[in-house]
Amino acid sequence: MASKYVYFFGNGQAEGRSEMKNLLGGKGANLAEMTSIGLPVLPGFTITTEVCTEFYKNERQYPAGLKEEVAANLKQVEALMGRTFGDAANPLLVSVRSGARASMPGMMDTILNLGLNDSTVQGIIAQSGDERFAYDAYRRFVQMYSDVVMGMEKDILEHLLEQKKEERGVHLDTDLTAADWKELVGAFKAKIRETLGQSFPEDPQDQLWGAIGAVFGSWMNQRAITYRKLNNIPADWGTAVNVQSMVYGNMGDDCATGVAFTRDPSTGDNYFYGEYLVNAQGEDVVAGIRTPQPSNLHQKKPVDLPAMEEVLPECYQQLAKIRDILEKHYTDMQDIEFTIEKGKLFMLQTRNGKRTAKAAIKIAVDMVKEGLIDEKTAVLRVQPSQLDQLLHPSLDPKAPKKVVAKGLPASPGAASGAVVFTADEAEAAAKIGLKVILVRVETSPEDIHGMHAAQGILTARGGMTSHAAVVARGMGKCCVAGCSDIKVDYAGESFVAKGNVQIKKGDVVTLDGSTGEVMVGEVPTVPPQLTGDFAILMTWVDQHRKLKVRTNADTPHDSKVAREFGAEGIGLCRTEHMFFEADRIMAVREMILAEDLEGREKALAKILPMQKGDFIGIFREMKGLPVTIRLLDPPLHEFLPQEEKDIEALAKTLGVTNQQLKHKVEFLHEFNPMLGHRGCRLGLTYPEIYDMQVQAIMEAACELVKNEGYTIVPEIMIPLVAAVEELKRLRANAIAVCEDVLAKYGVKVEYLIGTMIELPRAALTADEIATEAEFFSFGTNDLTQTTFGLSRDDAGKFLPFYVESGLLPEDPFVSLDQNGVGLLVQMGCDKGRATRPNIKLGICGEHGGDPSSVIFCHKVGLDYVSCSPFRVPIARLAAAHAVLDAK
Amino acid sequence: MASKYVYFFGNGQAEGRSEMKNLLGGKGANLAEMTSIGLPVLPGFTITTEVCTEFYKNERQYPAGLKEEVAANLKQVEALMGRTFGDAANPLLVSVRSGARASMPGMMDTILNLGLNDSTVQGIIAQSGDERFAYDAYRRFVQMYSDVVMGMEKDILEHLLEQKKEERGVHLDTDLTAADWKELVGAFKAKIRETLGQSFPEDPQDQLWGAIGAVFGSWMNQRAITYRKLNNIPADWGTAVNVQSMVYGNMGDDCATGVAFTRDPSTGDNYFYGEYLVNAQGEDVVAGIRTPQPSNLHQKKPVDLPAMEEVLPECYQQLAKIRDILEKHYTDMQDIEFTIEKGKLFMLQTRNGKRTAKAAIKIAVDMVKEGLIDEKTAVLRVQPSQLDQLLHPSLDPKAPKKVVAKGLPASPGAASGAVVFTADEAEAAAKIGLKVILVRVETSPEDIHGMHAAQGILTARGGMTSHAAVVARGMGKCCVAGCSDIKVDYAGESFVAKGNVQIKKGDVVTLDGSTGEVMVGEVPTVPPQLTGDFAILMTWVDQHRKLKVRTNADTPHDSKVAREFGAEGIGLCRTEHMFFEADRIMAVREMILAEDLEGREKALAKILPMQKGDFIGIFREMKGLPVTIRLLDPPLHEFLPQEEKDIEALAKTLGVTNQQLKHKVEFLHEFNPMLGHRGCRLGLTYPEIYDMQVQAIMEAACELVKNEGYTIVPEIMIPLVAAVEELKRLRANAIAVCEDVLAKYGVKVEYLIGTMIELPRAALTADEIATEAEFFSFGTNDLTQTTFGLSRDDAGKFLPFYVESGLLPEDPFVSLDQNGVGLLVQMGCDKGRATRPNIKLGICGEHGGDPSSVIFCHKVGLDYVSCSPFRVPIARLAAAHAVLDAK
């Protein structure tokens, strides 16, 4: 089959459709769709993503036949526009833009005004009747093209431009004349030849293919690779290239260019939210160099500039109608770009708009109310990972705060951290665990790694759709943008805010992304409130999911938070954290350092009532929901001091010599503690420890059942089992203790005994292990460590390199490695169920709160996932997605 | 189906057969067989092993119907013997003996003369006409029964016996009269009642069931459990119980008892090799209390006592005929027990005789020559693990040695070590890595753990079939027994040898188990010579095996040794060991401590010629056989000094401050180095290291091919791969280096690039990894560590407990865990072959030299195993067993 590589659109007809995003990219598919539904779109064509894929497969060669197809499509555009590409008298100029399947803001390169040379510029002068406009367009093209296609250092030409302004004694670009621009075009070309040793291409065909090649080439530039990595976009998706007739927003005051969201992308409020600039080209809005004006009166508040509704009322009304058409057509909030050329509106782009979690929820719930979508679609409209934004604390409204500046509330949330001024500093600080706020005049794609590393972003320039704002919202990161209250001094590593407050590198500030406020110092926060639209959405979520969602919680407080977030039980209650509390660590150390069983039992007797108290608190908080308690897991030496002075202090307290204590500490030292004397191995060699813990659990349960009338079914979990015989013995021990306690209290309490599946051997022999286990909980943290042979504590030296360089698609400690670790989980489930069909299966590794891992857990048929309290809603939503996506 | 629990034998008829060992135990099956083929066996019956299994399943209750079956069989015995059990006038006495499926010398308990009480003793007096004999038998019964069945401390009754002798003013048991024995029986019974609070049972039925219960009970005593653990005998096999009419070797000088091997169990020489005692009961020979006399003149040499051939010529001739019958019938060397009562010979037992490796080989080869067995059977007659005995050095015949004593050459081999006098001391010393020789007057089952821990065993009393000799041969441990040249002084912790040489605890001695010589000090050894019968057997072995056997060798010397042992290549050449050599560790440290790539490359350039020299030496030694070279594997910090003073010295040499060096060492520290920055992770982050190694390998190969005409196909192995992408990149790097070297030398050398499968994820994704690997080598050491989550360096604190207490059937680092790790190996093979059908598959963990693991490797279809040089013949034999056992 001969492939079709190019898809035409124009004059109400298009070969593509919005469903063809994979082939045409998002931009191309939607240009075709808008054309088909009768919106004003200038004609053009899209070169498919398959060409990009072929291009990289065949050592950057285009497939045969492409050139001919492009030529034929260009002819059609010429026919519709009544202009000819490269014609000196009546030239067609085009834009060349990338457009990938998923929107990648700021990542890809665009070239405008393509087709200009020394002869066609004359045709443009004739068409526009404006020589200055024509040469300004020409010099913009030369600057853009030499930068993006030829690799010319931008600053060199900028420098010539500055020189020219100095020469002319003017300050603004707008003060330069047609002659000045013309001279600059010549000077630019000479400088390019001198610097690069090659001439600027005069032939518009050479220009076109150079630009197409540059778009494909930019698919593999570092920024694009980084963005894809952060957003899990596969490299083999490729990008399409859109070639379209030019339209000009910069031919006078009846021209404008703008971007808009059909609803507020930050709050989700249902009004038309946009920004525009009079007499400007599109790139000027997105780049954030000029502060843009609002679309309409509704949104005038933060910026006091004339609205489009006032300045260009007819175009605004046309645009408002298009807004309605698009929302009804796409049944989703749209992010559009438009240009007005001499009072005539043209659509450049529409796509589903990025939005904050809060906006996503509000829009989804509102659209259900408006009858645009159904509840299932609403659930799928909110990405589980987005919820993270909502599930973290916001500023305590009652806390005193010293506001020193106010900007645009570009991405909600609250963040505190030390001020840094470069992305590299932000990254370096984050690597050593410091929290920082990245402060920039404006951000650019080169800053993405620093934005990722920072707690929040503050920019002095740029609007709600500036690079900083869009990227920060995508990351779910707090951002205050366009904060003209601050003056940034990069050289002095400081900024000055209102009231002449100087803030230096390292000073702590707090940002409130929901109000745009910038405060000095750290402001306390309060937990998120999950009510209103969120609560409505979650009821739909819970109707659809099959997986139960539990939480990992070790304290009554965490248990309470998690229950409020919808946790349906505790999947992992780690008992060792309780051991570290100041009032009991001494008894724990006594137990460890005891010379014999008697000594250990004496110390354990001190710990018993404290552990029992812990469990009473947790059981009471969970109100009868299931609670899985893992018996002691870490190696004993983790509880002992390592530093000389701490050893001395402990020795004194215990009444032994430093030397004796050091010997014991040394004796307990392990080469690979991760693979050492821990988990059930401790329970087997020191059965009295587990006996005490089981006794504490059962006594706590019995007391609540007896005195407070709860129904409690404790789930006792034995960690680190590698062989069924380990579990068999420990289970027998545990049952003996449980039965003793039950007899003592004279009440009936059911209990389950099960195990973690956290070693490869446990998964491989799960059929044997299931003979002794009433439940399995996959401990995917340790399972990942052992399956990869990778210590999380040590991986810092190479794992980041692995992920960055694509050796691993993702950090396997964040997102479950489905091919490897996942295969063991699958085997564990299948083998466990083969032996014991009704075995309860869950997961308690940190993957339990990672959306793609939750979907995997649904697919392999687990009964529940368990995650940290703040991730419970994320897991609930992901579990619903798993069901709805599969349909 | 109603089970049959009891099998009768007697009067030439038997319900059992020799094939029924699983059901009747070895002793019972062979008593039945001997009865059937017409040998003189007194009637009796066997209670099956199934009863033992049922007994433990049902909380030590006998299955229904057993009592009736025993009664019926006892009736049959009474009928044949013309005596009645418990009858005062003409009583039947019986022996009750255990008999497990596998022979377990000294482990189980035996009771003789059962049926005696104050009334039946009168019948025995009547039958034997010897009151003294009757009361002697009676008191022996009471002693034995009270010890074994009732749990009476042996010494208490022994003490009464000593008192009686003192009272009578005599020194020897034989000087006591019938009246004395009669009084002692009474005194014994009174003492038992006083000590235990229960009477000695008078009713023969009670005695019988007590004894049966004690046999079954002894299956779970500590000695039996230890023996089973050492010999990999499952606990659920159970033991049978044999009840048989008594026969007496102690009724006068026309009585005797003895044991014999149909060939020499130490050398395999084909003559009748036995020992006997006149006027003794069977236990006297085995216990080693009296030094026994030889069977015939052939073997008179070491002990100058009258031979049975001289003393009891007719019985000897009869026995010699039986020897021929048994060898022809069983076609294997037999270990027999017999008793002569008043000139009449009775067979008590026959079984396949335990033998040394040397004897096993000689007997197998001889029996093929004699036409008794075929070559395949001969191969199966030698246990692979036994070969270990032959594959270790023997004493250098040219070395000077100071022989201070000579005993029986009870178990061959040579051993040096410090003298200890108790099993506990031996065990304690072995635990801290000391080599010891255990010196005892005689050994008993309580000493097994010490014999296991010692390098060799020396006893002052006991013959070639004494406990020490039999157990030592079974363990393949050097033993000199019955060395009457020495006088042991336990209290003084020393022994005195010939010439009044005193040897104290801690002094080093050397034993030669092949000559019986005891030497002062450590005598040097020479490597084993594998010629003669061994070479013949190995040609048969090699005809049958399918698995190739390679070796793990890092030096030309090891390569040579391994090739002489039949290695067909190197399966694992570890390059890091080369790095540790004194002349290059400094360059290695320079490389590690270099601040940048340039510094590393400079240091690597120094290492390159040395590595190349290593590979030239190894390739040359292997004469074109395949050599798999693993690139650098351990974390870099392993090469750095840890001690303060070593750091100081290194800092000085490198010209850096102590502090700088310490920082680097600290930076490289890892929490879990096993799971850290090692293997291919180093090769990816520091590609220059692997590049240097690949260059050294290929230059070495090219030089030998070019200058010496070898055919060499180097196999370059990338360690610790977890994901295919790692291998893909390193393979590309390696190919680039290889092709550069080949171009430089202008020769054609094929090479393979493959990987270790040593992480669970590698096995799980072997289908992906095989796209980039031409071979897999299963690194089962690390695979076991990660699959179990068990660090070999740290497991010492609990793994011995695990194996002893049956939590794990075996140490998984010794014998491959087939259920867990083996499943991954199986998956790795299947998935690897699915992607690349001709992929080369091998194993290079230490399991490659463990017989049961080798058999597993054959079953999963590996192409080769690789093991340490000395284990190569073991692996070859195991590989042949794998084929022949399957048939």
PDB file of C-alpha atoms in Angstrom, chain B residues 31 34 39-43 81 83 244-249 251 254-259 308 315 318-319 322 336-350:
ATOM      1  CA  LEU B  31      16.478 -60.058  55.625  1.00  0.00           C
ATOM      2  CA  MET B  34      18.315 -63.445  52.122  1.00  0.00           C
ATOM      3  CA  LEU B  39      20.653 -68.136  53.316  1.00  0.00           C
ATOM      4  CA  PRO B  40      20.550 -68.984  57.030  1.00  0.00           C
ATOM      5  CA  VAL B  41      18.347 -66.295  58.590  1.00  0.00           C
ATOM      6  CA  LEU B  42      16.398 -66.721  61.822  1.00  0.00           C
ATOM      7  CA  PRO B  43      12.691 -66.015  61.453  1.00  0.00           C
ATOM      8  CA  MET B  81      11.359 -71.692  66.463  1.00  0.00           C
ATOM      9  CA  ARG B  83       9.422 -71.561  71.411  1.00  0.00           C
ATOM     10  CA  GLN B 244      13.640 -61.293  64.966  1.00  0.00           C
ATOM     11  CA  SER B 245      14.489 -64.404  66.960  1.00  0.00           C
ATOM     12  CA  MET B 246      17.634 -63.969  69.008  1.00  0.00           C
ATOM     13  CA  VAL B 247      20.827 -65.714  68.158  1.00  0.00           C
ATOM     14  CA  TYR B 248      23.841 -65.694  70.516  1.00  0.00           C
ATOM     15  CA  GLY B 249      27.464 -65.206  69.665  1.00  0.00           C
ATOM     16  CA  MET B 251      27.524 -68.684  74.483  1.00  0.00           C
ATOM     17  CA  ASP B 254      32.276 -71.980  69.506  1.00  0.00           C
ATOM     18  CA  CYS B 255      30.300 -68.761  69.236  1.00  0.00           C
ATOM     19  CA  ALA B 256      31.273 -65.553  67.483  1.00  0.00           C
ATOM     20  CA  THR B 257      29.885 -62.492  65.905  1.00  0.00           C
ATOM     21  CA  GLY B 258      31.265 -60.445  63.056  1.00  0.00           C
ATOM     22  CA  VAL B 259      30.853 -57.991  60.259  1.00  0.00           C
ATOM     23  CA  MET B 308      38.425 -66.537  61.554  1.00  0.00           C
ATOM     24  CA  CYS B 315      32.006 -71.395  59.346  1.00  0.00           C
ATOM     25  CA  GLN B 318      30.360 -71.278  54.581  1.00  0.00           C
ATOM     26  CA  LEU B 319      30.569 -67.508  54.945  1.00  0.00           C
ATOM     27  CA  ILE B 322      27.639 -66.779  51.051  1.00  0.00           C
ATOM     28  CA  ILE B 336      27.159 -58.154  56.131  1.00  0.00           C
ATOM     29  CA  GLU B 337      26.624 -59.031  59.774  1.00  0.00           C
ATOM     30  CA  PHE B 338      26.612 -62.573  61.078  1.00  0.00           C
ATOM     31  CA  THR B 339      26.580 -64.510  64.281  1.00  0.00           C
ATOM     32  CA  ILE B 340      27.806 -68.004  65.005  1.00  0.00           C
ATOM     33  CA  GLU B 341      25.949 -69.784  67.781  1.00  0.00           C
ATOM     34  CA  LYS B 342      27.550 -72.995  68.891  1.00  0.00           C
ATOM     35  CA  GLY B 343      29.217 -73.482  65.484  1.00  0.00           C
ATOM     36  CA  LYS B 344      26.131 -72.611  63.464  1.00  0.00           C
ATOM     37  CA  LEU B 345      26.195 -69.561  61.165  1.00  0.00           C
ATOM     38  CA  PHE B 346      23.289 -67.094  60.963  1.00  0.00           C
ATOM     39  CA  MET B 347      23.085 -64.024  58.765  1.00  0.00           C
ATOM     40  CA  LEU B 348      21.826 -60.917  60.556  1.00  0.00           C
ATOM     41  CA  GLN B 349      22.061 -58.377  57.781  1.00  0.00           C
ATOM     42  CA  THR B 350      23.297 -57.595  54.311  1.00  0.00           C
TER      43      THR B 350
END
